[in-house]
Coordinates of C-alpha atoms in Angstrom, one line a residue:
M1 CA 186.4 8.1 29.1
T2 CA 184.3 5.9 31.4
I3 CA 181.3 7.8 32.6
P4 CA 178.5 6.1 34.7
S5 CA 175.0 6.1 33.6
L6 CA 171.6 6.2 35.3
P7 CA 168.8 3.8 34.4
L8 CA 165.5 5.3 33.3
S9 CA 162.0 3.8 33.2
K10 CA 161.5 0.9 30.7
A11 CA 161.0 1.7 27.1
A12 CA 158.2 0.2 25.0
D13 CA 160.5 -2.6 23.9
G14 CA 161.0 -3.6 27.5
T15 CA 164.6 -2.3 27.7
T16 CA 165.9 0.1 30.2
P17 CA 167.5 3.2 28.7
E18 CA 170.8 4.1 30.4
M19 CA 171.4 7.8 30.5
P20 CA 175.1 8.9 30.9
L21 CA 175.7 11.3 33.7
L22 CA 177.8 13.4 31.3
G23 CA 176.3 14.8 28.0
F24 CA 177.3 17.4 25.4
G25 CA 174.9 20.5 25.2
T26 CA 174.3 22.2 21.9
W27 CA 172.2 25.2 22.9
Q28 CA 173.1 28.4 20.8
I29 CA 175.4 26.4 18.4
R30 CA 174.1 26.3 14.8
G31 CA 175.1 25.3 11.3
D32 CA 178.6 24.0 10.6
A33 CA 179.7 25.0 14.1
A34 CA 177.1 22.6 15.6
Y35 CA 178.1 20.0 13.3
Q36 CA 181.9 20.2 14.1
A37 CA 181.2 20.5 17.8
V38 CA 179.3 17.3 17.9
R39 CA 181.9 15.6 15.8
D40 CA 184.5 16.7 18.3
A41 CA 182.5 15.7 21.3
L42 CA 181.9 12.2 19.9
E43 CA 185.7 12.0 19.2
A44 CA 186.4 13.1 22.7
G45 CA 184.2 10.2 24.1
Y46 CA 181.0 11.8 24.8
R47 CA 178.1 9.4 24.4
H48 CA 175.1 11.6 25.2
L49 CA 174.0 14.5 22.9
D50 CA 171.4 17.1 23.9
T51 CA 169.5 19.2 21.4
A52 CA 166.0 20.7 20.9
T53 CA 163.6 21.8 18.3
M54 CA 164.2 25.4 19.2
Y55 CA 167.9 25.2 18.9
G56 CA 167.6 24.8 15.2
N57 CA 170.5 22.4 15.0
E58 CA 168.9 18.9 15.0
A59 CA 170.0 18.2 11.4
E60 CA 173.6 19.0 12.1
V61 CA 173.6 16.9 15.3
G62 CA 172.1 14.0 13.4
R63 CA 174.6 14.4 10.4
A64 CA 177.5 14.6 12.9
L65 CA 176.4 11.4 14.6
K66 CA 175.9 9.5 11.3
D67 CA 179.4 10.7 10.0
S68 CA 181.1 9.9 13.3
G69 CA 180.9 6.2 12.8
V70 CA 179.9 5.7 16.4
P71 CA 177.2 3.1 16.4
R72 CA 173.8 4.7 17.1
D73 CA 173.1 2.3 20.0
E74 CA 176.1 3.7 21.8
V75 CA 174.9 7.3 21.9
F76 CA 172.0 8.7 24.0
V77 CA 170.1 11.3 22.1
T78 CA 167.8 14.0 23.7
T79 CA 165.6 16.6 22.0
K80 CA 162.7 18.8 23.3
L81 CA 159.3 20.1 22.3
P82 CA 158.8 23.8 22.4
P83 CA 155.8 24.8 24.6
E84 CA 154.2 26.6 21.8
R85 CA 153.9 23.4 19.9
A86 CA 151.4 22.1 22.4
G87 CA 148.7 20.2 20.3
K88 CA 151.2 19.5 17.5
E89 CA 153.3 17.0 19.4
R90 CA 153.5 14.2 16.8
A91 CA 154.2 16.4 13.9
T92 CA 156.9 18.1 15.8
L93 CA 158.4 14.8 16.8
D94 CA 158.2 13.4 13.4
A95 CA 160.1 16.6 12.2
S96 CA 162.8 16.0 14.8
L97 CA 163.3 12.4 13.8
R98 CA 163.6 13.3 10.2
A99 CA 166.1 16.1 11.0
L100 CA 168.2 13.8 13.2
G101 CA 168.0 10.9 10.8
L102 CA 166.7 8.6 13.5
D103 CA 163.9 6.1 14.0
A104 CA 163.6 7.1 17.7
V105 CA 165.2 9.4 20.3
D106 CA 166.2 8.2 23.7
L107 CA 164.6 11.1 25.5
W108 CA 162.0 13.6 24.6
L109 CA 161.5 16.5 26.9
I110 CA 158.7 19.2 27.1
H111 CA 161.0 22.1 27.1
W112 CA 159.0 24.5 29.3
P113 CA 155.6 24.1 30.9
P114 CA 152.9 25.0 28.3
S115 CA 150.7 27.9 28.9
K116 CA 147.0 27.7 29.9
R117 CA 147.4 24.4 31.7
K118 CA 148.1 22.3 28.6
A119 CA 150.8 20.3 30.2
V120 CA 148.8 17.2 31.0
D121 CA 147.4 17.0 27.4
V122 CA 151.0 17.3 26.1
W123 CA 152.3 14.8 28.5
R124 CA 149.6 12.2 27.4
Q125 CA 151.0 12.7 23.9
F126 CA 154.5 12.1 25.1
L127 CA 153.5 8.8 26.8
A128 CA 151.7 7.7 23.5
A129 CA 154.9 8.5 21.6
R130 CA 156.8 6.3 24.1
D131 CA 154.4 3.5 23.8
A132 CA 154.6 3.7 20.1
G133 CA 158.4 3.3 20.3
L134 CA 159.1 6.7 18.8
I135 CA 160.9 7.7 22.0
R136 CA 162.5 5.5 24.6
A137 CA 161.8 7.8 27.7
A138 CA 159.7 10.8 28.3
G139 CA 160.6 13.7 30.4
V140 CA 160.2 17.5 31.2
S141 CA 162.5 20.5 31.4
N142 CA 162.1 23.6 33.7
F143 CA 159.1 22.0 35.7
G144 CA 158.4 22.5 39.3
I145 CA 157.7 19.5 41.5
D146 CA 154.1 20.7 41.9
E147 CA 153.7 20.7 38.1
I148 CA 155.2 17.2 37.9
D149 CA 152.8 16.0 40.6
E150 CA 150.0 17.3 38.6
L151 CA 151.1 15.2 35.6
F152 CA 151.2 12.1 37.8
A153 CA 147.8 12.9 39.4
E154 CA 146.2 13.0 35.9
T155 CA 148.1 10.2 34.2
G156 CA 149.6 7.9 36.8
E157 CA 153.0 8.3 35.2
R158 CA 155.9 10.7 36.1
P159 CA 158.6 12.0 33.9
A160 CA 161.8 10.0 33.8
V161 CA 163.9 13.2 33.8
N162 CA 163.5 16.9 34.8
Q163 CA 166.2 19.0 33.1
I164 CA 166.7 22.3 35.2
R165 CA 169.3 25.0 35.4
F166 CA 171.9 23.8 37.9
G167 CA 175.2 24.3 39.4
P168 CA 176.9 24.5 42.8
T169 CA 175.2 28.0 43.7
L170 CA 171.8 26.3 42.8
W171 CA 172.4 23.3 44.9
D172 CA 169.3 22.5 46.8
R173 CA 169.3 19.2 48.6
A174 CA 165.6 19.2 49.4
E175 CA 164.7 19.8 45.7
V176 CA 167.1 16.9 44.5
E177 CA 165.6 14.5 47.1
A178 CA 162.1 15.5 46.1
H179 CA 162.9 14.4 42.6
R180 CA 164.6 11.3 43.7
E181 CA 161.6 10.3 46.0
R182 CA 159.6 10.3 42.9
G183 CA 162.0 8.3 40.8
I184 CA 163.0 11.3 38.5
V185 CA 166.5 11.9 37.3
V186 CA 167.7 15.4 37.8
E187 CA 169.6 16.8 34.8
G188 CA 171.4 20.2 35.0
Y189 CA 172.0 22.7 32.2
S190 CA 174.2 25.7 32.1
P191 CA 176.7 24.5 34.8
F192 CA 179.3 27.1 34.1
K193 CA 176.8 30.0 33.5
T194 CA 175.5 29.5 37.1
T195 CA 178.9 29.2 38.5
N196 CA 181.9 31.6 39.4
L197 CA 184.7 29.5 38.2
H198 CA 187.2 31.8 40.0
D199 CA 185.7 31.0 43.4
P200 CA 188.6 30.3 45.8
V201 CA 186.8 27.1 46.8
L202 CA 186.8 25.7 43.2
T203 CA 190.2 26.9 42.3
G204 CA 191.7 25.4 45.6
I205 CA 190.0 22.0 44.9
A206 CA 191.1 22.2 41.3
T207 CA 194.8 22.9 42.1
A208 CA 194.8 20.0 44.6
H209 CA 193.7 17.6 41.8
G210 CA 195.7 19.1 39.0
V211 CA 192.5 20.0 36.9
D212 CA 190.7 23.1 36.1
P213 CA 187.7 24.4 38.1
A214 CA 185.3 23.6 35.3
R215 CA 186.1 19.9 35.7
V216 CA 185.7 20.2 39.4
V217 CA 182.1 21.5 38.8
L218 CA 181.4 18.6 36.3
R219 CA 182.8 16.0 38.6
W220 CA 180.7 17.4 41.5
H221 CA 177.5 16.9 39.3
I222 CA 178.5 13.4 38.5
Q223 CA 179.3 12.4 42.2
H224 CA 175.9 13.7 43.1
E225 CA 174.5 11.6 40.3
I226 CA 173.0 14.7 38.7
V227 CA 173.3 14.6 34.8
V228 CA 175.2 17.5 33.4
I229 CA 175.5 18.8 29.8
P230 CA 178.4 21.3 29.3
K231 CA 178.6 23.1 26.0
S232 CA 181.6 24.4 24.1
Q233 CA 182.7 25.0 20.4
T234 CA 186.4 24.8 21.2
P235 CA 187.9 21.3 20.5
E236 CA 190.4 21.5 23.4
R237 CA 187.7 22.5 25.9
I238 CA 185.3 20.0 24.6
A239 CA 188.1 17.2 25.2
R240 CA 189.2 18.8 28.5
N241 CA 185.6 18.7 29.9
A242 CA 185.2 15.1 29.0
D243 CA 188.4 14.2 31.1
V244 CA 186.6 13.9 34.5
D245 CA 186.9 10.3 35.4
G246 CA 190.7 10.6 36.5
F247 CA 190.0 12.1 39.9
T248 CA 187.5 11.9 42.7
L249 CA 186.3 14.7 45.0
T250 CA 186.6 13.9 48.8
A251 CA 183.5 14.0 51.1
D252 CA 185.0 17.4 52.4
E253 CA 185.5 18.8 49.0
M254 CA 181.9 18.0 48.0
A255 CA 180.6 19.6 51.2
A256 CA 182.6 22.6 50.5
I257 CA 181.1 22.9 47.0
D258 CA 177.7 22.2 48.3
A259 CA 178.1 25.2 50.7
L260 CA 178.5 27.6 47.8
S261 CA 174.7 27.2 47.4
R262 CA 172.6 30.3 47.7
T263 CA 169.8 28.1 49.3
R264 CA 172.1 26.7 52.0
R265 CA 169.9 23.5 52.3

């Protein structure tokens, strides 16, 4: 599998993290199922793993990565800070690193905007963790552009990534462009939960390329340079979702999928 990556802002060591456009999501997968799913994903060729403190599976993700034999520097690892841990950022990150068995993660996200306008203070701690080399890039999840602009106004630094709920029906060109104008990578989660995979537009395009609609949706994200993190516990589906570099959507097909958006922008 050959999946393109997007460069993020420079890490403390001067290198530039490369974030693969296709990752493997682990939300709602725990215990042995999480371990096996991550092993299957790495075997299928995924080199980007997404977890979070609140998922309760960091230890399984880390163990699967270690047992896979895939070199650590070949895998991009993301975890997230729950908003209720505002004020306990370093302790939470230290616990995540211990669970994952890693010296640093590639990306740490504020999972949701903290309450009572604590986001700026949390963001400062994220930047400190980055400067200390404990994370290679700092980002957010489920933030609006106005909330991101507030972080920048107070600190002079923007998140490298904003992970948001995304899919064809949520396509919003103006929102995507607003992120890109600020140098922020858009990462989409729940690509299938937000999509009717039986929509005639998707099934027709899938038939034309000899693939299933799920892979059409993933390919659509990749060609828009939006990071996407599908999730599955089924080995066959995990492998099938990874097989997205053998076809390319035409401009007309991309436009037809864009038109499924409820925003119509």
